[in-house]
PDB file of C-alpha atoms in Angstrom:
ATOM      1  CA  UNK A 213     -30.581 -46.117 -73.554  1.00 53.00           C
ATOM      2  CA  UNK A 214     -29.194 -45.217 -70.119  1.00 67.00           C
ATOM      3  CA  UNK A 215     -29.893 -47.374 -67.105  1.00 76.00           C
ATOM      4  CA  UNK A 216     -32.314 -46.196 -64.413  1.00 82.00           C
ATOM      5  CA  UNK A 217     -30.590 -44.842 -61.313  1.00 87.00           C
ATOM      6  CA  UNK A 218     -30.769 -47.594 -58.659  1.00 87.00           C
ATOM      7  CA  UNK A 219     -33.129 -47.037 -55.717  1.00 88.00           C
ATOM      8  CA  UNK A 220     -30.336 -47.007 -53.035  1.00 90.00           C
ATOM      9  CA  UNK A 221     -28.622 -44.150 -54.878  1.00 91.00           C
ATOM     10  CA  UNK A 222     -31.936 -42.282 -55.125  1.00 92.00           C
ATOM     11  CA  UNK A 223     -32.444 -42.681 -51.362  1.00 92.00           C
ATOM     12  CA  UNK A 224     -28.871 -41.502 -50.760  1.00 93.00           C
ATOM     13  CA  UNK A 225     -29.526 -38.379 -52.882  1.00 94.00           C
ATOM     14  CA  UNK A 226     -32.575 -37.532 -50.753  1.00 94.00           C
ATOM     15  CA  UNK A 227     -30.587 -38.117 -47.522  1.00 94.00           C
ATOM     16  CA  UNK A 228     -27.797 -35.818 -48.678  1.00 94.00           C
ATOM     17  CA  UNK A 229     -30.333 -33.102 -49.544  1.00 93.00           C
ATOM     18  CA  UNK A 230     -31.915 -33.426 -46.087  1.00 94.00           C
ATOM     19  CA  UNK A 231     -28.432 -32.963 -44.579  1.00 93.00           C
ATOM     20  CA  UNK A 232     -28.242 -29.593 -46.341  1.00 93.00           C
ATOM     21  CA  UNK A 233     -26.008 -30.290 -49.353  1.00 93.00           C
ATOM     22  CA  UNK A 234     -26.690 -28.377 -52.553  1.00 94.00           C
ATOM     23  CA  UNK A 235     -27.812 -30.153 -55.698  1.00 93.00           C
ATOM     24  CA  UNK A 236     -24.429 -29.643 -57.375  1.00 93.00           C
ATOM     25  CA  UNK A 237     -22.599 -31.021 -54.307  1.00 94.00           C
ATOM     26  CA  UNK A 238     -24.865 -34.066 -54.343  1.00 93.00           C
ATOM     27  CA  UNK A 239     -24.199 -34.521 -58.060  1.00 92.00           C
ATOM     28  CA  UNK A 240     -20.436 -34.455 -57.509  1.00 93.00           C
ATOM     29  CA  UNK A 241     -20.526 -36.729 -54.477  1.00 92.00           C
ATOM     30  CA  UNK A 242     -22.777 -39.386 -56.044  1.00 91.00           C
ATOM     31  CA  UNK A 243     -21.419 -39.127 -59.633  1.00 90.00           C
ATOM     32  CA  UNK A 244     -24.974 -38.623 -60.900  1.00 91.00           C
ATOM     33  CA  UNK A 245     -25.719 -35.888 -63.412  1.00 92.00           C
ATOM     34  CA  UNK A 246     -27.126 -32.652 -62.037  1.00 93.00           C
ATOM     35  CA  UNK A 247     -30.284 -32.949 -64.126  1.00 92.00           C
ATOM     36  CA  UNK A 248     -30.931 -36.443 -62.715  1.00 92.00           C
ATOM     37  CA  UNK A 249     -30.411 -35.177 -59.154  1.00 93.00           C
ATOM     38  CA  UNK A 250     -32.879 -32.350 -59.786  1.00 94.00           C
ATOM     39  CA  UNK A 251     -35.439 -34.772 -61.253  1.00 91.00           C
ATOM     40  CA  UNK A 252     -35.145 -37.186 -58.315  1.00 93.00           C
ATOM     41  CA  UNK A 253     -35.491 -34.401 -55.749  1.00 94.00           C
ATOM     42  CA  UNK A 254     -38.454 -32.838 -57.587  1.00 94.00           C
ATOM     43  CA  UNK A 255     -40.252 -36.190 -57.781  1.00 92.00           C
ATOM     44  CA  UNK A 256     -39.564 -36.786 -54.071  1.00 93.00           C
ATOM     45  CA  UNK A 257     -41.059 -33.366 -53.201  1.00 93.00           C
ATOM     46  CA  UNK A 258     -44.132 -34.030 -55.362  1.00 92.00           C
ATOM     47  CA  UNK A 259     -44.849 -37.691 -54.549  1.00 90.00           C
ATOM     48  CA  UNK A 260     -42.829 -38.537 -51.459  1.00 90.00           C
ATOM     49  CA  UNK A 261     -41.019 -41.878 -51.249  1.00 87.00           C
ATOM     50  CA  UNK A 262     -43.244 -43.330 -53.991  1.00 86.00           C
ATOM     51  CA  UNK A 263     -41.712 -40.811 -56.419  1.00 85.00           C
ATOM     52  CA  UNK A 264     -38.291 -42.416 -55.985  1.00 86.00           C
ATOM     53  CA  UNK A 265     -39.136 -45.626 -57.813  1.00 84.00           C
ATOM     54  CA  UNK A 266     -38.421 -45.547 -61.564  1.00 79.00           C
ATOM     55  CA  UNK A 267     -41.350 -44.832 -63.882  1.00 74.00           C
ATOM     56  CA  UNK A 268     -40.990 -47.947 -66.001  1.00 71.00           C
ATOM     57  CA  UNK A 269     -44.479 -47.495 -67.425  1.00 68.00           C
ATOM     58  CA  UNK A 270     -43.246 -44.282 -69.112  1.00 64.00           C
ATOM     59  CA  UNK A 271     -40.315 -46.018 -70.812  1.00 64.00           C
ATOM     60  CA  UNK A 272     -40.199 -46.460 -74.550  1.00 59.00           C
ATOM     61  CA  UNK A 273     -41.624 -44.552 -77.426  1.00 56.00           C
ATOM     62  CA  UNK A 274     -44.570 -42.257 -76.768  1.00 53.00           C
ATOM     63  CA  UNK A 275     -45.521 -41.951 -80.420  1.00 54.00           C
ATOM     64  CA  UNK A 276     -48.868 -42.833 -81.904  1.00 49.00           C
ATOM     65  CA  UNK A 277     -49.237 -46.521 -82.672  1.00 69.00           C
ATOM     66  CA  UNK A 278     -51.216 -47.084 -85.839  1.00 77.00           C
ATOM     67  CA  UNK A 279     -53.829 -49.758 -86.058  1.00 85.00           C
ATOM     68  CA  UNK A 280     -53.287 -52.713 -88.392  1.00 88.00           C
ATOM     69  CA  UNK A 281     -56.189 -51.372 -90.465  1.00 90.00           C
ATOM     70  CA  UNK A 282     -54.353 -48.109 -91.225  1.00 91.00           C
ATOM     71  CA  UNK A 283     -51.112 -49.905 -92.043  1.00 91.00           C
ATOM     72  CA  UNK A 284     -52.955 -52.332 -94.320  1.00 92.00           C
ATOM     73  CA  UNK A 285     -54.788 -49.462 -96.024  1.00 93.00           C
ATOM     74  CA  UNK A 286     -51.570 -47.586 -96.875  1.00 93.00           C
ATOM     75  CA  UNK A 287     -49.761 -50.761 -97.959  1.00 93.00           C
ATOM     76  CA  UNK A 288     -52.617 -52.135-100.092  1.00 93.00           C
ATOM     77  CA  UNK A 289     -53.296 -48.835-101.820  1.00 94.00           C
ATOM     78  CA  UNK A 290     -49.591 -48.550-102.650  1.00 94.00           C
ATOM     79  CA  UNK A 291     -49.600 -52.113-104.061  1.00 94.00           C
ATOM     80  CA  UNK A 292     -52.699 -51.425-106.163  1.00 94.00           C
ATOM     81  CA  UNK A 293     -51.455 -48.007-107.311  1.00 93.00           C
ATOM     82  CA  UNK A 294     -47.640 -48.104-107.403  1.00 91.00           C
ATOM     83  CA  UNK A 295     -47.424 -44.656-109.012  1.00 91.00           C
ATOM     84  CA  UNK A 296     -49.398 -42.977-106.213  1.00 92.00           C
ATOM     85  CA  UNK A 297     -47.392 -41.181-103.577  1.00 91.00           C
ATOM     86  CA  UNK A 298     -48.137 -40.453 -99.954  1.00 92.00           C
ATOM     87  CA  UNK A 299     -50.277 -37.383-100.669  1.00 94.00           C
ATOM     88  CA  UNK A 300     -52.656 -39.176-103.038  1.00 94.00           C
ATOM     89  CA  UNK A 301     -53.074 -42.207-100.812  1.00 94.00           C
ATOM     90  CA  UNK A 302     -53.410 -40.043 -97.693  1.00 94.00           C
ATOM     91  CA  UNK A 303     -56.179 -37.977 -99.303  1.00 94.00           C
ATOM     92  CA  UNK A 304     -58.043 -41.126-100.412  1.00 93.00           C
ATOM     93  CA  UNK A 305     -57.990 -42.616 -96.923  1.00 93.00           C
ATOM     94  CA  UNK A 306     -58.829 -39.281 -95.281  1.00 93.00           C
ATOM     95  CA  UNK A 307     -61.814 -38.708 -97.580  1.00 94.00           C
ATOM     96  CA  UNK A 308     -63.244 -42.133 -96.746  1.00 93.00           C
ATOM     97  CA  UNK A 309     -62.398 -42.057 -93.002  1.00 91.00           C
ATOM     98  CA  UNK A 310     -62.212 -38.380 -91.943  1.00 92.00           C
ATOM     99  CA  UNK A 311     -62.142 -39.131 -88.203  1.00 90.00           C
ATOM    100  CA  UNK A 312     -59.067 -41.391 -88.312  1.00 87.00           C
ATOM    101  CA  UNK A 313     -55.757 -40.059 -87.042  1.00 88.00           C
ATOM    102  CA  UNK A 314     -53.343 -40.848 -89.879  1.00 90.00           C
ATOM    103  CA  UNK A 315     -49.556 -41.161 -89.573  1.00 90.00           C
ATOM    104  CA  UNK A 316     -47.077 -38.752 -91.087  1.00 90.00           C
ATOM    105  CA  UNK A 317     -45.178 -39.212 -94.337  1.00 91.00           C
ATOM    106  CA  UNK A 318     -41.964 -40.660 -92.816  1.00 90.00           C
ATOM    107  CA  UNK A 319     -43.866 -43.407 -90.975  1.00 90.00           C
ATOM    108  CA  UNK A 320     -45.733 -44.480 -94.100  1.00 92.00           C
ATOM    109  CA  UNK A 321     -42.525 -44.539 -96.151  1.00 90.00           C
ATOM    110  CA  UNK A 322     -40.953 -46.764 -93.477  1.00 88.00           C
ATOM    111  CA  UNK A 323     -43.865 -49.191 -93.901  1.00 90.00           C
ATOM    112  CA  UNK A 324     -43.477 -49.123 -97.657  1.00 92.00           C
ATOM    113  CA  UNK A 325     -39.746 -49.815 -97.327  1.00 89.00           C
ATOM    114  CA  UNK A 326     -40.519 -52.768 -95.068  1.00 88.00           C
ATOM    115  CA  UNK A 327     -42.837 -54.235 -97.719  1.00 89.00           C
ATOM    116  CA  UNK A 328     -40.454 -53.357-100.616  1.00 90.00           C
ATOM    117  CA  UNK A 329     -42.975 -50.991-102.185  1.00 90.00           C
ATOM    118  CA  UNK A 330     -40.532 -48.127-102.740  1.00 88.00           C
ATOM    119  CA  UNK A 331     -37.007 -48.152-104.079  1.00 83.00           C
ATOM    120  CA  UNK A 332     -34.223 -47.719-101.602  1.00 76.00           C
ATOM    121  CA  UNK A 333     -32.534 -44.365-101.708  1.00 75.00           C
ATOM    122  CA  UNK A 334     -29.435 -44.503-103.809  1.00 78.00           C
ATOM    123  CA  UNK A 335     -26.348 -42.540-103.013  1.00 81.00           C
ATOM    124  CA  UNK A 336     -24.834 -40.554-105.847  1.00 82.00           C
ATOM    125  CA  UNK A 337     -21.655 -42.138-107.152  1.00 82.00           C
ATOM    126  CA  UNK A 338     -18.448 -40.655-105.888  1.00 81.00           C
ATOM    127  CA  UNK A 339     -16.429 -39.057-108.654  1.00 79.00           C
ATOM    128  CA  UNK A 340     -13.187 -40.813-109.328  1.00 79.00           C
ATOM    129  CA  UNK A 341     -10.361 -38.497-108.415  1.00 75.00           C
ATOM    130  CA  UNK A 342      -7.360 -38.487-110.695  1.00 78.00           C
ATOM    131  CA  UNK A 343      -4.841 -37.452-108.080  1.00 80.00           C
ATOM    132  CA  UNK A 344      -1.137 -37.089-108.649  1.00 83.00           C
ATOM    133  CA  UNK A 345       0.890 -40.245-108.005  1.00 85.00           C
ATOM    134  CA  UNK A 346       4.293 -38.574-107.478  1.00 88.00           C
ATOM    135  CA  UNK A 347       5.655 -35.171-106.382  1.00 85.00           C
ATOM    136  CA  UNK A 348       5.708 -32.304-108.923  1.00 83.00           C
ATOM    137  CA  UNK A 349       3.296 -34.156-111.209  1.00 86.00           C
ATOM    138  CA  UNK A 350       0.390 -31.762-110.594  1.00 86.00           C
ATOM    139  CA  UNK A 351       0.236 -28.347-108.961  1.00 85.00           C
ATOM    140  CA  UNK A 352      -2.948 -26.676-107.768  1.00 87.00           C
ATOM    141  CA  UNK A 353      -3.050 -22.894-108.239  1.00 87.00           C
ATOM    142  CA  UNK A 354      -5.473 -20.515-106.540  1.00 87.00           C
ATOM    143  CA  UNK A 355      -5.387 -16.748-107.162  1.00 85.00           C
ATOM    144  CA  UNK A 356      -6.330 -14.141-104.553  1.00 82.00           C
ATOM    145  CA  UNK A 357      -6.927 -10.715-106.053  1.00 85.00           C
ATOM    146  CA  UNK A 358      -7.126  -7.279-104.479  1.00 85.00           C
ATOM    147  CA  UNK A 359      -7.340  -8.433-100.887  1.00 84.00           C
ATOM    148  CA  UNK A 360      -7.143  -5.628 -98.314  1.00 85.00           C
ATOM    149  CA  UNK A 361      -4.437  -6.101 -95.711  1.00 83.00           C
ATOM    150  CA  UNK A 362      -4.238  -4.499 -92.236  1.00 86.00           C
ATOM    151  CA  UNK A 363      -2.951  -1.118 -93.425  1.00 88.00           C
ATOM    152  CA  UNK A 364      -5.688  -0.838 -96.085  1.00 86.00           C
ATOM    153  CA  UNK A 365      -3.499  -1.591 -99.100  1.00 86.00           C
ATOM    154  CA  UNK A 366      -4.745  -4.070-101.653  1.00 87.00           C
ATOM    155  CA  UNK A 367      -2.534  -7.004-102.642  1.00 82.00           C
ATOM    156  CA  UNK A 368      -2.708 -10.045-104.900  1.00 82.00           C
ATOM    157  CA  UNK A 369      -1.079 -13.443-104.524  1.00 79.00           C
ATOM    158  CA  UNK A 370      -1.128 -17.004-105.738  1.00 82.00           C
ATOM    159  CA  UNK A 371      -1.410 -20.136-103.623  1.00 85.00           C
ATOM    160  CA  UNK A 372       0.500 -22.907-105.342  1.00 87.00           C
ATOM    161  CA  UNK A 373       0.464 -26.382-103.783  1.00 89.00           C
ATOM    162  CA  UNK A 374       1.918 -29.689-104.917  1.00 87.00           C
ATOM    163  CA  UNK A 375      -1.076 -32.043-105.151  1.00 85.00           C
ATOM    164  CA  UNK A 376       0.824 -35.187-104.135  1.00 86.00           C
ATOM    165  CA  UNK A 377       2.745 -33.923-101.097  1.00 86.00           C
ATOM    166  CA  UNK A 378       0.658 -30.895-100.138  1.00 85.00           C
ATOM    167  CA  UNK A 379       3.832 -28.795-100.061  1.00 85.00           C
ATOM    168  CA  UNK A 380       3.159 -25.112-100.761  1.00 84.00           C
ATOM    169  CA  UNK A 381       5.259 -22.987-103.095  1.00 80.00           C
ATOM    170  CA  UNK A 382       5.860 -19.507-101.689  1.00 76.00           C
ATOM    171  CA  UNK A 383       5.268 -17.060-104.532  1.00 69.00           C
ATOM    172  CA  UNK A 384       5.722 -13.320-103.960  1.00 67.00           C
ATOM    173  CA  UNK A 385       2.904 -11.066-102.825  1.00 66.00           C
ATOM    174  CA  UNK A 386       2.516  -7.972-105.036  1.00 65.00           C
ATOM    175  CA  UNK A 387       0.237  -4.929-105.333  1.00 72.00           C
ATOM    176  CA  UNK A 388      -2.303  -4.935-108.169  1.00 70.00           C
ATOM    177  CA  UNK A 389      -0.971  -3.564-111.438  1.00 68.00           C
TER     178      UNK A 389
END
């Protein structure tokens, strides 16, 4: 997370604006991003010198914090019913407590991961490539058929590449027969 712009730099930005410099000139002179300069000047216009101090109370996540009761409800129901998914457990809790604000699916799955109630996602195995181990052992061939060129004629050709070295073979280009 980026650091808050120090108060002396904020004061300097306001001074430069009062001297008549544009926001982009101030940004270049102070090495502060243009969006930060605009924010500092807007806050100074709206709140005066008090608007220059950083808003530390607004730092951090602004998301809904769930109560321990909600977390415990989702975790316990998953333990008691390991085959139930989010939708079934959500509907059970919502039917019993309709006024509660319940978290979304991703949040609940994060809780379940924390308590080892769901399997970790597995990555599909990478196929083992049987690549060539020396030049001229394997060639890759790709056909292009009836491709229109700039003058409107249609042509066909083959791309032939040595798999080991990546060297192309230059076969002839010919009209379709």
